[in-house]
Amino acid sequence: MTPLAAEVNENLAQISNYLIYSSMAVYMLAFFAHIAEWTFGSRSKVGRTAAALTGAKAAVAGAPAVQVRGKGGTATAVLDKPKVVTRSAAGTRDVPDGPGAAGGTENGDLYGRIAVSLTTLAFVIEAGGVVTRAMSVQRAPWGNMYEFSVTFSTVAVGAYLMLLVLKKNVRWLGLILVTTVLLDLGIATTWLYTASDQLVPALHSYWLWIHVSTAIFCGAVFYIGAAGAVLYLFRDSYEAKLADGGTPGRFATSVLERLPSAASLDKFSYRINAAVFPLWTFTIVAGAIWAGDAWGRYWGWDPKEVWSFVTWVAYACYLHARATAGWKGRKAAYLALFAFACWIWNYYGVNILLSGKHSYAGV
């Protein structure tokens, strides 16, 4: 490599670092905007009344009108829209979804839209950091844990924004997502940072683009499913307390009632995990094929291979259990969280604490 090319690559690496730190600053602003959305969307007595009146007006405005003939002539009657609830399984509660983080209030919705806009801007900046990192090393930017972590958070935010584009009701996930993204980037830039460098010979393969990219995407989507499972457990406890005649605390009343129903969160988590599970299966198969090319064997019980398989088994058990009536709800949610914990351990624990053929660049 010529001195000029080395200098260009070094400058690109510095630009990448600058973009990553800049995205963290914007994510922090998005974090405060999400906090404001939940705060100003608080379901106070005034806000609750205003939301109820707004919902009533919308129902009347959108309800179909019919002509009713009587002795006094023809009159127009408005049919009320039926309340839509999400059913999860026989014997469970039928509860309507909450109004979302904004709580049906104008101020809350305004801060929510600001938060989504800032999250989108941070995503673009962070994606630019990933791209410039790839340009600085002239390869796929997934050669170490720092690069993997930065790309992981980028894909997770991208998946969230794509769900919003598809008109899915997931804005309630924004605060949790931005918080964990900041935590991920903080760990990456503080403890996992590795200077730009070339790959070891075993990684010089087109399978790097296939195997690692699918692993990152699967992990990001599994994370969204796990977040849905965690919120399901809280919302389910809240609904159970109400059903038993209890009085939830002020925090629970203000926050949990605005989430989707437990049944909706249960289905959301299941569908997300079920959708990406076949791709995780492909990830393991692609890794085995790459191992055959690089090391002359398809499977060697390396720690990374073992825990990838354990994660696959855990998610397979979850999907099987979730499809069985007796395992819907909390039991399935616990199993989903265990499966995601296996994925997290496979990434942090195996890479840092264990040694094997998948240990590269120090981390």
Short mmCIF file of C-alpha atoms in Angstrom, two decimals:
data_model
loop_
_atom_site.label_atom_id
_atom_site.label_comp_id
_atom_site.label_asym_id
_atom_site.label_seq_id
_atom_site.Cartn_x
_atom_site.Cartn_y
_atom_site.Cartn_z
CA MET A 1 0.00 0.00 0.00
CA THR A 2 1.38 3.39 -0.98
CA PRO A 3 1.85 6.11 1.65
CA LEU A 4 -0.91 8.17 0.00
CA ALA A 5 -3.37 5.27 0.15
CA ALA A 6 -2.45 4.61 3.79
CA GLU A 7 -3.08 8.28 4.62
CA VAL A 8 -6.46 8.22 2.86
CA ASN A 9 -7.48 5.09 4.76
CA GLU A 10 -6.42 6.66 8.05
CA ASN A 11 -8.47 9.76 7.30
CA LEU A 12 -11.49 7.61 6.46
CA ALA A 13 -11.09 5.76 9.75
CA GLN A 14 -11.06 9.08 11.62
CA ILE A 15 -14.16 10.22 9.75
CA SER A 16 -15.87 6.95 10.67
CA ASN A 17 -15.08 7.51 14.35
CA TYR A 18 -16.36 11.08 14.14
CA LEU A 19 -19.62 9.89 12.57
CA ILE A 20 -20.12 7.21 15.20
CA TYR A 21 -19.67 9.72 18.03
CA SER A 22 -21.93 12.19 16.23
CA SER A 23 -24.64 9.54 15.93
CA MET A 24 -24.37 8.93 19.66
CA ALA A 25 -25.00 12.63 20.29
CA VAL A 26 -28.10 12.57 18.08
CA TYR A 27 -29.31 9.34 19.67
CA MET A 28 -29.01 11.11 23.02
CA LEU A 29 -31.27 13.90 21.75
CA ALA A 30 -33.71 11.25 20.49
CA PHE A 31 -33.59 9.64 23.94
CA PHE A 32 -34.69 12.89 25.61
CA ALA A 33 -37.38 13.38 22.95
CA HIS A 34 -38.76 9.91 23.69
CA ILE A 35 -38.71 10.74 27.41
CA ALA A 36 -40.68 13.90 26.62
CA GLU A 37 -43.15 11.86 24.56
CA TRP A 38 -43.88 9.60 27.52
CA THR A 39 -43.93 12.54 29.94
CA PHE A 40 -46.16 14.92 28.00
CA GLY A 41 -48.30 12.00 26.89
CA SER A 42 -48.98 11.15 30.52
CA ARG A 43 -52.50 9.89 31.01
CA SER A 44 -53.52 12.57 33.45
CA LYS A 45 -57.19 13.26 34.16
CA VAL A 46 -57.20 16.11 31.63
CA GLY A 47 -55.31 14.10 29.03
CA ARG A 48 -57.52 11.05 29.57
CA THR A 49 -60.69 13.15 29.13
CA ALA A 50 -59.36 14.87 26.02
CA ALA A 51 -58.35 11.54 24.48
CA ALA A 52 -61.75 10.06 25.25
CA LEU A 53 -63.54 13.01 23.68
CA THR A 54 -61.26 12.90 20.63
CA GLY A 55 -61.90 9.17 20.22
CA ALA A 56 -65.62 9.69 20.55
CA LYS A 57 -65.63 12.43 17.92
CA ALA A 58 -63.54 10.31 15.56
CA ALA A 59 -65.88 7.38 16.03
CA VAL A 60 -68.90 9.50 15.24
CA ALA A 61 -67.23 11.14 12.25
CA GLY A 62 -66.12 7.83 10.80
CA ALA A 63 -69.19 5.77 11.62
CA PRO A 64 -71.52 4.75 8.81
CA ALA A 65 -74.88 6.51 8.65
CA VAL A 66 -78.14 4.72 7.87
CA GLN A 67 -81.57 5.99 7.01
CA VAL A 68 -84.30 5.06 9.47
CA ARG A 69 -87.93 5.48 8.37
CA GLY A 70 -90.58 6.11 10.96
CA LYS A 71 -93.94 7.73 11.39
CA GLY A 72 -92.38 11.14 11.68
CA GLY A 73 -90.43 10.83 8.45
CA THR A 74 -86.86 9.81 7.68
CA ALA A 75 -84.07 10.26 10.21
CA THR A 76 -80.37 9.60 10.07
CA ALA A 77 -78.73 7.39 12.70
CA VAL A 78 -75.02 6.89 13.26
CA LEU A 79 -73.74 3.40 14.00
CA ASP A 80 -70.90 3.28 16.52
CA LYS A 81 -67.78 1.42 15.49
CA PRO A 82 -67.18 -1.75 17.46
CA LYS A 83 -64.16 -1.75 19.74
CA VAL A 84 -61.34 -3.82 18.27
CA VAL A 85 -59.48 -6.13 20.61
CA THR A 86 -56.68 -8.58 20.01
CA ARG A 87 -57.30 -12.17 21.01
CA SER A 88 -54.35 -14.39 21.86
CA ALA A 89 -55.77 -17.71 23.02
CA ALA A 90 -58.84 -19.26 24.56
CA GLY A 91 -59.26 -18.32 28.19
CA THR A 92 -57.06 -15.21 28.03
CA ARG A 93 -58.08 -11.59 28.48
CA ASP A 94 -59.47 -9.58 25.58
CA VAL A 95 -58.09 -6.09 26.13
CA PRO A 96 -57.79 -3.25 23.59
CA ASP A 97 -54.38 -1.83 22.75
CA GLY A 98 -53.25 1.29 24.58
CA PRO A 99 -52.99 4.66 22.83
CA GLY A 100 -49.20 4.49 22.50
CA ALA A 101 -46.41 6.49 24.10
CA ALA A 102 -48.05 9.79 23.12
CA GLY A 103 -51.10 8.81 25.14
CA GLY A 104 -53.47 10.31 22.61
CA THR A 105 -52.27 13.83 23.46
CA GLU A 106 -51.09 16.45 21.00
CA ASN A 107 -47.92 17.38 22.87
CA GLY A 108 -46.94 13.76 23.32
CA ASP A 109 -47.44 13.03 19.64
CA LEU A 110 -45.33 16.07 18.69
CA TYR A 111 -42.39 14.93 20.82
CA GLY A 112 -42.84 11.41 19.50
CA ARG A 113 -42.52 12.58 15.91
CA ILE A 114 -39.45 14.63 16.86
CA ALA A 115 -37.95 11.53 18.50
CA VAL A 116 -38.51 9.41 15.38
CA SER A 117 -37.00 12.14 13.19
CA LEU A 118 -33.90 12.35 15.41
CA THR A 119 -33.62 8.56 15.46
CA THR A 120 -33.74 8.53 11.67
CA LEU A 121 -31.02 11.20 11.48
CA ALA A 122 -28.84 9.27 13.94
CA PHE A 123 -29.36 6.10 11.91
CA VAL A 124 -28.19 7.82 8.72
CA ILE A 125 -25.10 9.22 10.48
CA GLU A 126 -24.25 5.88 12.06
CA ALA A 127 -24.72 4.06 8.75
CA GLY A 128 -22.32 6.58 7.24
CA GLY A 129 -19.82 5.65 9.96
CA VAL A 130 -20.16 1.97 9.08
CA VAL A 131 -19.67 2.68 5.37
CA THR A 132 -16.59 4.87 5.90
CA ARG A 133 -15.14 2.21 8.20
CA ALA A 134 -15.55 -0.30 5.40
CA MET A 135 -13.88 2.10 2.97
CA SER A 136 -10.96 2.64 5.34
CA VAL A 137 -10.22 -1.09 5.61
CA GLN A 138 -11.41 -1.96 2.07
CA ARG A 139 -13.42 -4.94 3.27
CA ALA A 140 -16.65 -5.82 5.03
CA PRO A 141 -16.65 -3.88 8.35
CA TRP A 142 -17.25 -6.96 10.51
CA GLY A 143 -13.74 -8.14 11.35
CA ASN A 144 -13.89 -7.54 15.12
CA MET A 145 -16.36 -6.93 17.95
CA TYR A 146 -16.24 -3.15 17.59
CA GLU A 147 -17.27 -3.27 13.95
CA PHE A 148 -19.86 -5.96 14.65
CA SER A 149 -21.40 -3.94 17.51
CA VAL A 150 -21.66 -0.73 15.51
CA THR A 151 -23.23 -2.53 12.56
CA PHE A 152 -25.56 -4.43 14.90
CA SER A 153 -27.04 -1.27 16.40
CA THR A 154 -27.35 0.27 12.94
CA VAL A 155 -29.33 -2.71 11.65
CA ALA A 156 -31.52 -2.80 14.78
CA VAL A 157 -32.51 0.85 14.31
CA GLY A 158 -33.00 0.27 10.60
CA ALA A 159 -35.36 -2.65 11.30
CA TYR A 160 -37.34 -0.48 13.73
CA LEU A 161 -37.64 2.35 11.21
CA MET A 162 -38.69 -0.11 8.51
CA LEU A 163 -41.52 -1.35 10.73
CA LEU A 164 -42.63 2.27 11.14
CA VAL A 165 -42.53 2.78 7.36
CA LEU A 166 -44.71 -0.32 7.03
CA LYS A 167 -47.26 1.39 9.34
CA LYS A 168 -46.70 -1.05 12.19
CA ASN A 169 -47.59 0.11 15.69
CA VAL A 170 -44.08 0.01 17.18
CA ARG A 171 -43.34 3.60 18.26
CA TRP A 172 -43.66 2.40 21.84
CA LEU A 173 -40.38 0.55 21.24
CA GLY A 174 -38.44 3.75 20.51
CA LEU A 175 -37.29 4.61 24.03
CA ILE A 176 -36.05 1.09 24.80
CA LEU A 177 -34.33 0.84 21.42
CA VAL A 178 -32.50 4.17 21.67
CA THR A 179 -31.43 3.41 25.25
CA THR A 180 -29.91 0.05 24.34
CA VAL A 181 -28.32 1.45 21.18
CA LEU A 182 -26.56 4.10 23.28
CA LEU A 183 -25.42 1.37 25.67
CA ASP A 184 -24.17 -0.76 22.77
CA LEU A 185 -22.26 2.13 21.18
CA GLY A 186 -20.87 3.18 24.54
CA ILE A 187 -19.45 -0.31 25.13
CA ALA A 188 -18.17 -0.49 21.56
CA THR A 189 -16.33 2.83 21.62
CA THR A 190 -15.02 2.46 25.18
CA TRP A 191 -14.00 -1.17 25.60
CA LEU A 192 -14.27 -2.86 22.22
CA TYR A 193 -12.66 -0.31 19.93
CA THR A 194 -10.08 -1.77 17.57
CA ALA A 195 -8.08 0.27 15.08
CA SER A 196 -8.63 -0.38 11.39
CA ASP A 197 -6.68 -3.41 10.25
CA GLN A 198 -6.75 -6.17 7.67
CA LEU A 199 -8.36 -9.54 8.26
CA VAL A 200 -6.60 -12.75 9.11
CA PRO A 201 -6.27 -15.08 6.08
CA ALA A 202 -9.15 -17.34 7.19
CA LEU A 203 -11.61 -14.46 6.84
CA HIS A 204 -10.67 -13.52 3.30
CA SER A 205 -13.74 -15.06 1.69
CA TYR A 206 -17.00 -13.97 0.13
CA TRP A 207 -18.66 -16.00 2.88
CA LEU A 208 -17.81 -13.15 5.24
CA TRP A 209 -20.40 -11.02 3.48
CA ILE A 210 -22.98 -13.80 3.56
CA HIS A 211 -22.48 -15.45 6.95
CA VAL A 212 -21.70 -12.43 9.15
CA SER A 213 -24.24 -10.10 7.56
CA THR A 214 -27.06 -12.58 8.18
CA ALA A 215 -25.83 -13.15 11.75
CA ILE A 216 -25.97 -9.40 12.41
CA PHE A 217 -29.43 -9.06 10.89
CA CYS A 218 -30.77 -12.03 12.85
CA GLY A 219 -29.37 -10.70 16.11
CA ALA A 220 -30.90 -7.26 15.52
CA VAL A 221 -34.34 -8.72 14.79
CA PHE A 222 -34.08 -11.18 17.69
CA TYR A 223 -33.40 -8.15 19.89
CA ILE A 224 -36.66 -6.50 18.78
CA GLY A 225 -38.52 -9.73 19.52
CA ALA A 226 -36.90 -9.93 22.97
CA ALA A 227 -37.90 -6.33 23.73
CA GLY A 228 -41.48 -7.21 22.84
CA ALA A 229 -41.32 -10.23 25.17
CA VAL A 230 -40.05 -8.12 28.09
CA LEU A 231 -42.80 -5.54 27.63
CA TYR A 232 -45.33 -8.36 27.32
CA LEU A 233 -44.41 -9.62 30.79
CA PHE A 234 -44.91 -6.17 32.32
CA ARG A 235 -48.17 -5.52 30.47
CA ASP A 236 -49.50 -8.99 31.31
CA SER A 237 -48.84 -8.42 35.03
CA TYR A 238 -50.59 -5.05 34.77
CA GLU A 239 -53.66 -6.56 33.11
CA ALA A 240 -53.74 -9.45 35.59
CA LYS A 241 -53.71 -7.02 38.51
CA LEU A 242 -56.61 -5.08 37.01
CA ALA A 243 -58.52 -8.29 36.35
CA ASP A 244 -58.09 -9.30 40.00
CA GLY A 245 -59.49 -5.98 41.16
CA GLY A 246 -56.13 -4.56 42.20
CA THR A 247 -54.98 -0.97 41.82
CA PRO A 248 -51.68 -0.59 39.94
CA GLY A 249 -49.27 2.12 40.99
CA ARG A 250 -49.11 5.52 39.37
CA PHE A 251 -46.16 4.57 37.18
CA ALA A 252 -47.87 1.43 35.92
CA THR A 253 -51.08 3.31 35.26
CA SER A 254 -49.26 6.07 33.38
CA VAL A 255 -46.90 3.88 31.33
CA LEU A 256 -48.17 0.33 30.98
CA GLU A 257 -51.71 1.30 30.00
CA ARG A 258 -50.33 3.02 26.90
CA LEU A 259 -48.59 -0.10 25.60
CA PRO A 260 -50.31 -2.53 23.23
CA SER A 261 -52.28 -5.22 24.99
CA ALA A 262 -50.48 -8.26 26.34
CA ALA A 263 -52.05 -10.33 23.56
CA SER A 264 -50.70 -7.95 20.91
CA LEU A 265 -47.21 -7.93 22.40
CA ASP A 266 -47.27 -11.72 22.64
CA LYS A 267 -48.13 -12.05 18.96
CA PHE A 268 -45.63 -9.35 17.98
CA SER A 269 -42.73 -11.12 19.69
CA TYR A 270 -43.72 -14.50 18.26
CA ARG A 271 -44.09 -13.24 14.69
CA ILE A 272 -40.78 -11.37 14.78
CA ASN A 273 -38.87 -14.40 16.07
CA ALA A 274 -40.66 -16.81 13.74
CA ALA A 275 -39.94 -14.61 10.72
CA VAL A 276 -36.18 -14.47 11.29
CA PHE A 277 -35.62 -18.03 12.56
CA PRO A 278 -35.21 -19.54 9.05
CA LEU A 279 -32.52 -16.94 8.33
CA TRP A 280 -30.72 -17.92 11.54
CA THR A 281 -30.80 -21.52 10.34
CA PHE A 282 -29.24 -20.36 7.07
CA THR A 283 -26.59 -18.44 9.05
CA ILE A 284 -25.44 -21.61 10.79
CA VAL A 285 -25.45 -23.59 7.54
CA ALA A 286 -23.47 -20.85 5.77
CA GLY A 287 -20.97 -20.81 8.63
CA ALA A 288 -20.51 -24.57 8.34
CA ILE A 289 -19.86 -24.30 4.61
CA TRP A 290 -17.35 -21.50 5.21
CA ALA A 291 -15.63 -23.60 7.89
CA GLY A 292 -15.31 -26.41 5.38
CA ASP A 293 -13.57 -24.09 2.93
CA ALA A 294 -11.34 -22.38 5.53
CA TRP A 295 -10.46 -25.18 7.94
CA GLY A 296 -11.25 -28.37 6.03
CA ARG A 297 -14.15 -29.43 8.30
CA TYR A 298 -17.77 -28.36 8.47
CA TRP A 299 -18.22 -28.75 12.23
CA GLY A 300 -15.61 -28.91 14.96
CA TRP A 301 -17.44 -28.08 18.20
CA ASP A 302 -15.70 -24.75 18.48
CA PRO A 303 -17.29 -22.63 21.31
CA LYS A 304 -18.85 -20.26 18.80
CA GLU A 305 -20.27 -23.17 16.80
CA VAL A 306 -21.62 -24.85 19.94
CA TRP A 307 -23.39 -21.75 21.24
CA SER A 308 -24.75 -20.87 17.82
CA PHE A 309 -26.33 -24.32 17.79
CA VAL A 310 -27.57 -23.92 21.38
CA THR A 311 -29.19 -20.62 20.36
CA TRP A 312 -30.81 -22.34 17.38
CA VAL A 313 -32.17 -25.11 19.62
CA ALA A 314 -33.50 -22.57 22.13
CA TYR A 315 -35.39 -20.63 19.47
CA ALA A 316 -36.64 -23.87 17.90
CA CYS A 317 -37.99 -24.94 21.29
CA TYR A 318 -39.59 -21.53 21.73
CA LEU A 319 -41.35 -21.65 18.37
CA HIS A 320 -42.53 -25.20 19.01
CA ALA A 321 -43.71 -24.32 22.51
CA ARG A 322 -45.37 -21.13 21.31
CA ALA A 323 -47.34 -23.13 18.76
CA THR A 324 -48.61 -25.37 21.59
CA ALA A 325 -51.60 -23.92 23.45
CA GLY A 326 -50.18 -24.71 26.87
CA TRP A 327 -47.04 -22.64 26.22
CA LYS A 328 -48.58 -19.40 25.04
CA GLY A 329 -48.03 -16.33 27.13
CA ARG A 330 -45.56 -16.03 29.99
CA LYS A 331 -43.90 -19.44 29.64
CA ALA A 332 -43.20 -18.80 25.98
CA ALA A 333 -41.93 -15.28 26.75
CA TYR A 334 -39.47 -16.64 29.31
CA LEU A 335 -38.22 -19.15 26.76
CA ALA A 336 -37.84 -16.42 24.13
CA LEU A 337 -35.77 -14.34 26.54
CA PHE A 338 -33.63 -17.37 27.39
CA ALA A 339 -32.99 -17.91 23.68
CA PHE A 340 -31.94 -14.28 23.21
CA ALA A 341 -29.73 -14.54 26.30
CA CYS A 342 -27.98 -17.44 24.55
CA TRP A 343 -27.42 -15.19 21.54
CA ILE A 344 -25.97 -12.42 23.75
CA TRP A 345 -23.70 -14.90 25.53
CA ASN A 346 -22.59 -16.28 22.17
CA TYR A 347 -21.52 -12.77 21.20
CA TYR A 348 -20.03 -11.25 24.35
CA GLY A 349 -19.26 -14.25 26.55
CA VAL A 350 -17.81 -16.58 23.94
CA ASN A 351 -15.81 -13.86 22.18
CA ILE A 352 -14.31 -12.36 25.35
CA LEU A 353 -14.10 -15.22 27.86
CA LEU A 354 -13.56 -18.28 25.65
CA SER A 355 -10.97 -18.97 22.99
CA GLY A 356 -11.40 -20.73 19.69
CA LYS A 357 -11.05 -20.42 15.98
CA HIS A 358 -13.56 -17.55 15.93
CA SER A 359 -11.35 -15.29 18.08
CA TYR A 360 -9.93 -12.52 15.92
CA ALA A 361 -8.28 -9.13 16.39
CA GLY A 362 -7.98 -9.53 20.18
CA VAL A 363 -11.77 -9.36 20.62
#
